Short mmCIF file of C-alpha atoms in Angstrom, two decimals:
data_model
loop_
_atom_site.label_atom_id
_atom_site.label_comp_id
_atom_site.label_asym_id
_atom_site.label_seq_id
_atom_site.Cartn_x
_atom_site.Cartn_y
_atom_site.Cartn_z
CA MET A 19 159.95 30.71 173.60
CA LYS A 20 156.28 30.09 174.05
CA HIS A 21 155.49 27.91 176.98
CA LEU A 22 151.79 28.15 177.73
CA ALA A 23 150.83 26.90 181.18
CA THR A 24 147.62 27.27 183.13
CA THR A 25 148.15 28.85 186.53
CA ALA A 26 145.90 29.51 189.46
CA ILE A 27 144.71 33.09 189.74
CA GLY A 28 143.98 33.52 193.38
CA ALA A 29 143.35 30.90 196.02
CA VAL A 30 139.65 30.56 195.21
CA LEU A 31 140.29 29.55 191.57
CA SER A 32 143.40 27.45 192.12
CA VAL A 33 141.55 24.16 192.60
CA SER A 34 139.95 24.38 189.16
CA PHE A 35 143.35 24.12 187.52
CA VAL A 36 144.56 21.05 189.39
CA GLY A 37 145.47 18.30 186.92
CA GLU A 38 145.07 20.51 183.85
CA ALA A 39 147.63 19.65 181.17
CA LEU A 40 150.54 21.88 180.26
CA ALA A 41 150.50 22.99 176.61
CA THR A 42 153.86 23.50 174.93
CA GLU A 43 154.44 25.17 171.57
CA TRP A 44 157.89 25.22 170.01
CA ASN A 45 159.13 27.28 167.09
CA VAL A 46 161.55 25.53 164.71
CA SER A 47 163.91 27.43 162.41
CA VAL A 48 164.98 25.89 159.09
CA TRP A 49 165.58 27.41 155.64
CA GLY A 50 164.87 26.99 151.95
CA GLN A 51 161.73 24.96 151.34
CA ARG A 52 160.35 21.66 152.55
CA ARG A 53 162.49 18.91 151.05
CA ALA A 54 164.07 15.52 151.82
CA PHE A 55 166.57 17.31 154.06
CA THR A 56 163.81 18.46 156.44
CA GLU A 57 161.34 15.57 156.31
CA HIS A 58 162.50 14.10 159.62
CA ILE A 59 161.66 17.38 161.34
CA HIS A 60 158.12 17.29 159.99
CA TYR A 61 157.80 13.65 161.00
CA LEU A 62 159.03 14.50 164.50
CA ALA A 63 156.54 17.35 164.84
CA ASP A 64 153.64 15.15 163.74
CA ALA A 65 154.71 12.27 166.00
CA VAL A 66 155.06 14.46 169.08
CA ALA A 67 151.74 16.20 168.49
CA GLU A 68 149.97 12.88 168.01
CA ALA A 69 151.53 11.22 171.05
CA THR A 70 150.64 14.16 173.30
CA ASP A 71 147.11 14.68 171.92
CA GLY A 72 148.15 18.10 170.66
CA GLU A 73 149.63 19.28 173.95
CA PHE A 74 153.14 19.56 172.44
CA THR A 75 153.27 21.17 169.01
CA MET A 76 155.96 22.55 166.71
CA ASN A 77 155.72 25.43 164.25
CA ILE A 78 158.28 24.85 161.48
CA SER A 79 159.41 28.06 159.80
CA TYR A 80 161.39 28.20 156.56
CA GLY A 81 163.43 31.36 156.93
CA GLY A 82 160.82 33.27 158.90
CA LEU A 83 162.71 33.13 162.19
CA SER A 84 166.35 33.36 161.14
CA ASN A 85 168.70 32.77 158.23
CA ASN A 86 170.64 29.54 158.06
CA ARG A 87 173.94 31.01 159.25
CA GLU A 88 172.33 32.40 162.41
CA ASN A 89 170.22 29.48 163.60
CA LEU A 90 172.73 28.47 166.27
CA ASP A 91 172.83 32.06 167.52
CA GLY A 92 169.04 32.08 167.69
CA ILE A 93 169.07 28.91 169.76
CA SER A 94 171.62 30.43 172.13
CA ILE A 95 169.37 33.37 173.01
CA GLY A 96 166.14 31.39 173.04
CA ALA A 97 164.68 33.08 169.97
CA PHE A 98 163.25 29.67 169.06
CA GLU A 99 163.34 26.22 170.59
CA MET A 100 164.64 24.02 167.78
CA ALA A 101 166.77 24.61 164.70
CA GLN A 102 168.77 22.94 161.98
CA PHE A 103 172.21 24.17 160.95
CA CYS A 104 175.21 22.98 159.00
CA ALA A 105 178.64 22.83 160.62
CA GLY A 106 180.39 24.32 157.60
CA TYR A 107 178.45 27.56 157.88
CA HIS A 108 180.30 28.50 161.10
CA PRO A 109 183.03 25.95 161.91
CA ASP A 110 184.45 28.17 164.63
CA LYS A 111 181.21 27.75 166.63
CA ASN A 112 180.99 23.96 166.32
CA ARG A 113 184.58 22.81 165.94
CA ALA A 114 184.16 19.31 167.37
CA ILE A 115 181.61 18.09 164.83
CA THR A 116 183.66 19.32 161.87
CA VAL A 117 185.44 15.96 162.05
CA LEU A 118 182.35 14.69 160.24
CA GLU A 119 183.03 17.07 157.34
CA LEU A 120 186.58 15.94 156.66
CA PRO A 121 187.01 14.67 153.09
CA PHE A 122 187.34 11.00 152.21
CA MET A 123 186.36 9.58 155.61
CA ASP A 124 185.08 6.42 153.87
CA VAL A 125 181.43 6.80 154.90
CA ARG A 126 179.65 4.73 152.26
CA ASN A 127 175.93 5.17 152.82
CA LEU A 128 173.28 7.01 154.80
CA ASP A 129 173.04 4.37 157.52
CA GLU A 130 176.75 4.81 158.20
CA GLU A 131 176.36 8.59 158.13
CA VAL A 132 173.69 8.38 160.84
CA ALA A 133 175.85 6.07 162.95
CA VAL A 134 179.00 8.20 162.87
CA SER A 135 177.06 11.45 163.37
CA HIS A 136 175.19 10.25 166.43
CA ALA A 137 178.33 8.68 167.89
CA VAL A 138 180.18 11.99 167.60
CA TYR A 139 177.18 13.95 168.89
CA ALA A 140 177.22 11.76 172.02
CA HIS A 141 180.87 12.59 172.78
CA PRO A 142 181.23 14.78 175.92
CA ALA A 143 183.36 17.30 174.02
CA VAL A 144 180.52 17.93 171.59
CA ALA A 145 177.95 18.30 174.35
CA GLU A 146 180.23 20.75 176.16
CA GLU A 147 180.85 22.85 173.08
CA MET A 148 177.16 22.95 172.15
CA ALA A 149 176.24 23.91 175.72
CA GLN A 150 178.15 27.15 175.15
CA TRP A 151 175.36 27.97 172.69
CA ASN A 152 172.65 26.67 175.03
CA ALA A 153 172.13 23.92 172.46
CA ARG A 154 171.59 20.20 172.84
CA MET A 155 172.08 17.80 169.93
CA LEU A 156 168.86 16.02 169.00
CA MET A 157 169.49 14.26 165.68
CA THR A 158 171.43 14.46 162.46
CA SER A 159 170.19 15.27 158.95
CA PRO A 160 172.09 12.54 157.07
CA MET A 161 173.16 13.33 153.56
CA PRO A 162 174.87 11.15 150.98
CA GLN A 163 178.30 11.93 149.67
CA TYR A 164 178.40 15.19 147.77
CA ASN A 165 178.98 15.39 144.04
CA LEU A 166 179.51 18.23 141.63
CA VAL A 167 177.26 19.70 139.01
CA GLY A 168 178.88 22.11 136.62
CA THR A 169 178.62 24.14 133.47
CA GLY A 170 180.89 24.01 130.45
CA GLU A 171 183.41 21.23 129.94
CA PRO A 172 183.33 18.42 132.53
CA ARG A 173 185.97 18.41 135.25
CA ASP A 174 186.85 14.74 135.56
CA GLU A 175 190.58 15.04 136.31
CA ILE A 176 192.50 16.82 139.05
CA ALA A 177 194.36 18.93 136.49
CA GLU A 178 191.03 20.26 135.20
CA MET A 179 190.06 21.44 138.68
CA ASP A 180 192.86 23.99 138.74
CA GLY A 181 191.15 27.39 138.87
CA MET A 182 187.69 25.82 139.09
CA ARG A 183 185.33 28.04 141.09
CA VAL A 184 183.33 25.72 143.31
CA ARG A 185 180.64 26.16 145.92
CA ALA A 186 181.94 23.94 148.72
CA THR A 187 182.16 24.37 152.48
CA GLY A 188 184.18 22.89 155.32
CA GLY A 189 186.59 20.05 154.61
CA LEU A 190 185.32 19.71 151.05
CA GLY A 191 186.34 23.28 150.37
CA GLU A 192 189.81 22.49 151.70
CA LEU A 193 190.05 19.43 149.49
CA PHE A 194 189.10 21.30 146.33
CA SER A 195 191.54 24.04 147.29
CA ALA A 196 194.29 21.40 147.46
CA MET A 197 193.30 20.45 143.91
CA GLY A 198 193.90 24.05 142.80
CA ALA A 199 190.22 25.02 142.79
CA VAL A 200 188.82 28.20 144.30
CA PRO A 201 186.12 27.31 146.85
CA THR A 202 183.44 29.68 148.08
CA SER A 203 181.01 29.07 150.92
CA VAL A 204 177.89 30.78 149.60
CA THR A 205 174.83 29.34 151.29
CA SER A 206 172.69 26.71 149.63
CA SER A 207 170.01 29.31 148.96
CA GLU A 208 172.54 31.43 147.05
CA ALA A 209 174.07 28.59 145.02
CA TYR A 210 171.74 28.84 142.01
CA SER A 211 172.29 32.56 141.49
CA ALA A 212 176.04 32.12 141.98
CA MET A 213 176.10 29.42 139.31
CA GLU A 214 173.74 31.22 136.96
CA GLY A 215 175.73 34.45 137.25
CA GLY A 216 179.08 32.75 136.74
CA THR A 217 180.41 33.41 140.24
CA VAL A 218 181.01 29.66 140.45
CA ASP A 219 181.49 27.04 137.75
CA THR A 220 180.48 24.11 139.91
CA VAL A 221 178.41 23.37 143.01
CA ALA A 222 178.97 20.52 145.48
CA PHE A 223 175.67 19.27 146.92
CA ALA A 224 173.83 16.12 147.79
CA GLN A 225 171.12 15.10 145.33
CA HIS A 226 168.19 16.62 147.21
CA ALA A 227 169.89 20.02 147.33
CA HIS A 228 170.69 20.01 143.62
CA LEU A 229 166.95 19.53 143.12
CA SER A 230 165.64 21.87 145.79
CA PHE A 231 167.98 24.74 144.99
CA ARG A 232 167.67 24.10 141.23
CA THR A 233 171.38 23.87 140.43
CA ILE A 234 170.60 20.71 138.45
CA ASP A 235 168.35 22.81 136.18
CA ILE A 236 171.29 24.75 134.74
CA ALA A 237 173.94 22.03 134.94
CA ASP A 238 175.62 20.44 131.94
CA TRP A 239 177.16 17.53 133.86
CA TRP A 240 177.21 15.71 137.19
CA THR A 241 179.96 13.62 138.78
CA GLU A 242 178.34 10.32 139.75
CA ASN A 243 181.22 8.86 141.77
CA LEU A 244 183.41 11.65 143.14
CA ASN A 245 181.99 11.10 146.65
CA PRO A 246 184.58 13.24 148.50
CA GLY A 247 182.59 13.68 151.69
CA THR A 248 179.52 15.47 152.90
CA VAL A 249 178.31 18.27 155.14
CA ASN A 250 177.03 17.59 158.64
CA CYS A 251 173.80 19.30 159.64
CA PRO A 252 172.44 18.65 163.12
CA VAL A 253 169.04 19.45 164.55
CA VAL A 254 169.45 21.01 167.98
CA VAL A 255 167.15 22.15 170.75
CA ASN A 256 167.50 24.97 173.22
CA ILE A 257 168.63 23.44 176.53
CA ASP A 258 166.31 25.59 178.65
CA ALA A 259 163.31 24.65 176.52
CA TYR A 260 164.24 20.98 176.59
CA GLU A 261 164.62 20.93 180.36
CA ALA A 262 161.36 22.84 180.80
CA LEU A 263 159.41 20.03 179.12
CA SER A 264 157.45 17.73 181.36
CA ASP A 265 159.08 14.33 181.85
CA GLU A 266 156.40 12.79 179.66
CA HIS A 267 156.86 15.23 176.79
CA ARG A 268 160.65 14.96 176.97
CA GLU A 269 160.47 11.17 176.79
CA ILE A 270 158.08 11.35 173.85
CA LEU A 271 160.39 13.74 171.98
CA ASP A 272 163.47 11.59 172.57
CA ALA A 273 161.65 8.39 171.66
CA ALA A 274 160.45 9.84 168.35
CA VAL A 275 163.96 10.54 167.05
CA ASP A 276 164.77 7.03 165.81
CA ASP A 277 161.48 6.76 163.92
CA ALA A 278 162.05 10.21 162.43
CA ILE A 279 165.47 9.14 161.16
CA ASP A 280 164.02 5.90 159.74
CA TYR A 281 161.38 7.91 157.91
CA TYR A 282 164.05 10.28 156.58
CA LEU A 283 166.13 7.38 155.25
CA GLU A 284 163.13 5.77 153.57
CA ASN A 285 162.10 9.04 151.96
CA TYR A 286 165.63 9.86 150.82
CA GLY A 287 165.98 6.39 149.35
CA GLU A 288 163.02 7.10 147.11
CA LEU A 289 164.72 10.29 145.90
CA LEU A 290 167.93 8.42 145.09
CA ALA A 291 165.93 5.84 143.15
CA ARG A 292 164.57 8.64 140.94
CA TRP A 293 167.92 10.36 140.40
CA ASP A 294 168.81 8.70 137.09
CA ALA A 295 165.48 9.83 135.66
CA VAL A 296 166.12 13.38 136.91
CA LEU A 297 169.43 13.53 135.06
CA GLU A 298 167.87 12.17 131.87
CA GLU A 299 164.94 14.59 132.01
CA ARG A 300 167.27 17.57 132.30
CA GLY A 301 169.81 16.34 129.80
CA VAL A 302 172.63 16.30 132.33
CA GLU A 303 175.69 14.25 131.37
CA ARG A 304 176.93 11.68 133.92
CA ILE A 305 180.67 11.97 134.54
CA THR A 306 182.70 9.11 136.02
CA ILE A 307 185.98 9.95 137.76
CA ALA A 308 188.73 7.41 137.08
CA ASP A 309 189.95 5.30 140.01
CA GLU A 310 193.48 6.68 139.82
CA GLN A 311 192.15 10.23 140.07
CA LEU A 312 190.06 9.31 143.12
CA ALA A 313 193.09 7.69 144.74
CA GLN A 314 195.12 10.86 144.27
CA MET A 315 192.33 12.92 145.82
CA ALA A 316 192.16 10.57 148.80
CA GLU A 317 195.92 10.99 149.25
CA ALA A 318 195.48 14.75 149.18
CA ALA A 319 192.92 14.44 151.98
CA ALA A 320 195.40 12.88 154.42
CA PRO A 321 197.24 16.15 155.21
CA ILE A 322 193.87 17.84 155.72
CA HIS A 323 193.00 15.20 158.34
CA ALA A 324 196.37 15.67 160.08
CA ALA A 325 196.01 19.45 160.05
CA TRP A 326 192.51 19.20 161.54
CA ILE A 327 193.76 17.02 164.39
CA GLU A 328 196.63 19.41 165.11
CA GLU A 329 194.40 22.49 165.00
CA MET A 330 191.69 21.00 167.20
CA ASN A 331 194.22 19.68 169.71
CA ALA A 332 195.65 23.19 169.95
CA ALA A 333 192.14 24.45 170.62
CA GLY A 334 191.83 22.08 173.57
CA LEU A 335 189.57 19.50 171.94
CA PRO A 336 190.21 15.73 172.05
CA ALA A 337 190.72 15.68 168.32
CA GLN A 338 192.30 12.25 168.01
CA ASP A 339 189.49 10.72 170.09
CA LEU A 340 186.86 12.28 167.85
CA TYR A 341 188.69 11.25 164.69
CA ASP A 342 189.20 7.68 165.90
CA LEU A 343 185.56 7.50 166.99
CA VAL A 344 184.45 7.85 163.38
CA GLY A 345 186.62 4.95 162.25
CA ALA A 346 185.65 2.77 165.20
CA THR A 347 181.96 3.41 164.60
CA LEU A 348 182.25 2.50 160.92
CA GLN A 349 184.04 -0.72 161.86
CA GLU A 350 181.33 -1.55 164.39
CA VAL A 351 178.51 -0.90 161.93
CA ARG A 352 180.14 -3.00 159.23
CA SER A 353 180.76 -5.87 161.61
CA GLY A 354 177.07 -5.91 162.45
CA ASN A 355 177.62 -5.23 166.16
#
C-alpha cells in the first residue's frame, strides 16, 4: 500500500508542514480489459480524484497486480488497496455471498440485482467473513442473468443438455450438472480458448462478457431467455487502507458509490440496447427456451437451494436469514418501498 504523507523532519522544519494535505494513492486489481463490468470502478476513481483535488487517486490495473482468482488473497495481505472478484472463483472463501449465485432466485433486472447484493453485503455475517480476509465490501458489479452461447446444434431442451460441456461457476454450474451437463469453472479470460479448442461446447456469461472475452465471435447460437441466474462480483477494499483514510476522504469514497452504480447501470443499459445488433452482425441464432423447459429447470433448482441452506448452516452461517433476505429485498423493491 502506498500512503504518502508529509512528516516533519526535525523540530525546526515541523512547522512548515502544518496543515499540508495528506496524499493517498491506491492500487486497484481487476482483470481482462476495460469493459462495462469495470466502468463503475473507473467512475469511482475519477469522482474521488476530482472531489479531493487529486489528493486521493486510484491506479487501476488489469492483471498487473494479481490474477482474478487471487484478488481476495491480495487484499488480505495488503498487496493492493481495492479489488474486484467473483464469488464463484473461490466459494470456500466467501461462502455467505454465494446465496446470490443460487440459480433461479427470480432476480429480474439490474436494479434488483443491485438491491439484493447490497442488502446481503450489509449483513453482519458477510462483514464478519470478509474481515477474515481484511476486506470490506464497497459495492457490487451487477450483471444481468446469464445466458449460453454455444457451437453446433442449439441446446434448447433439458434432454439436449445431457453431456453438454459448459463453462459455468457457482450455483449455475450445479444447475447445469443437475441437467446432466458437465460444468467447468475456467476463468472468464480462459473461456474463449476453451470454447475454440473444444474443451467446452457452451459458455454461460452476461452479455458484456460474451463481447469482451469474444465468445460471441465463435458462437453459433445464444439463448435469449434461459436466465438461470448470475455471478456475484463485489468490489472490496482493504480494511487497513480504508481506516487509514482521512475522515474527509473516507466520506468522499463512500458517497461516490451510489453515483458509480448509477453510471454503471446507465452504461450497461446502452450495451443491452445494442445486443440485438451484435447478434445480427455476427450471424448468431437466437434460441428461445420453451416455458415448460424453464419450469422444469426452476424445479431442479429447489434442491440446490435446500442443499445450500443445509451446508451453510452446518458451516455456522445464518443461511436461512441470508436466503430470506434476498426474497424480502425483492419484495420491498417491487412494492416501491
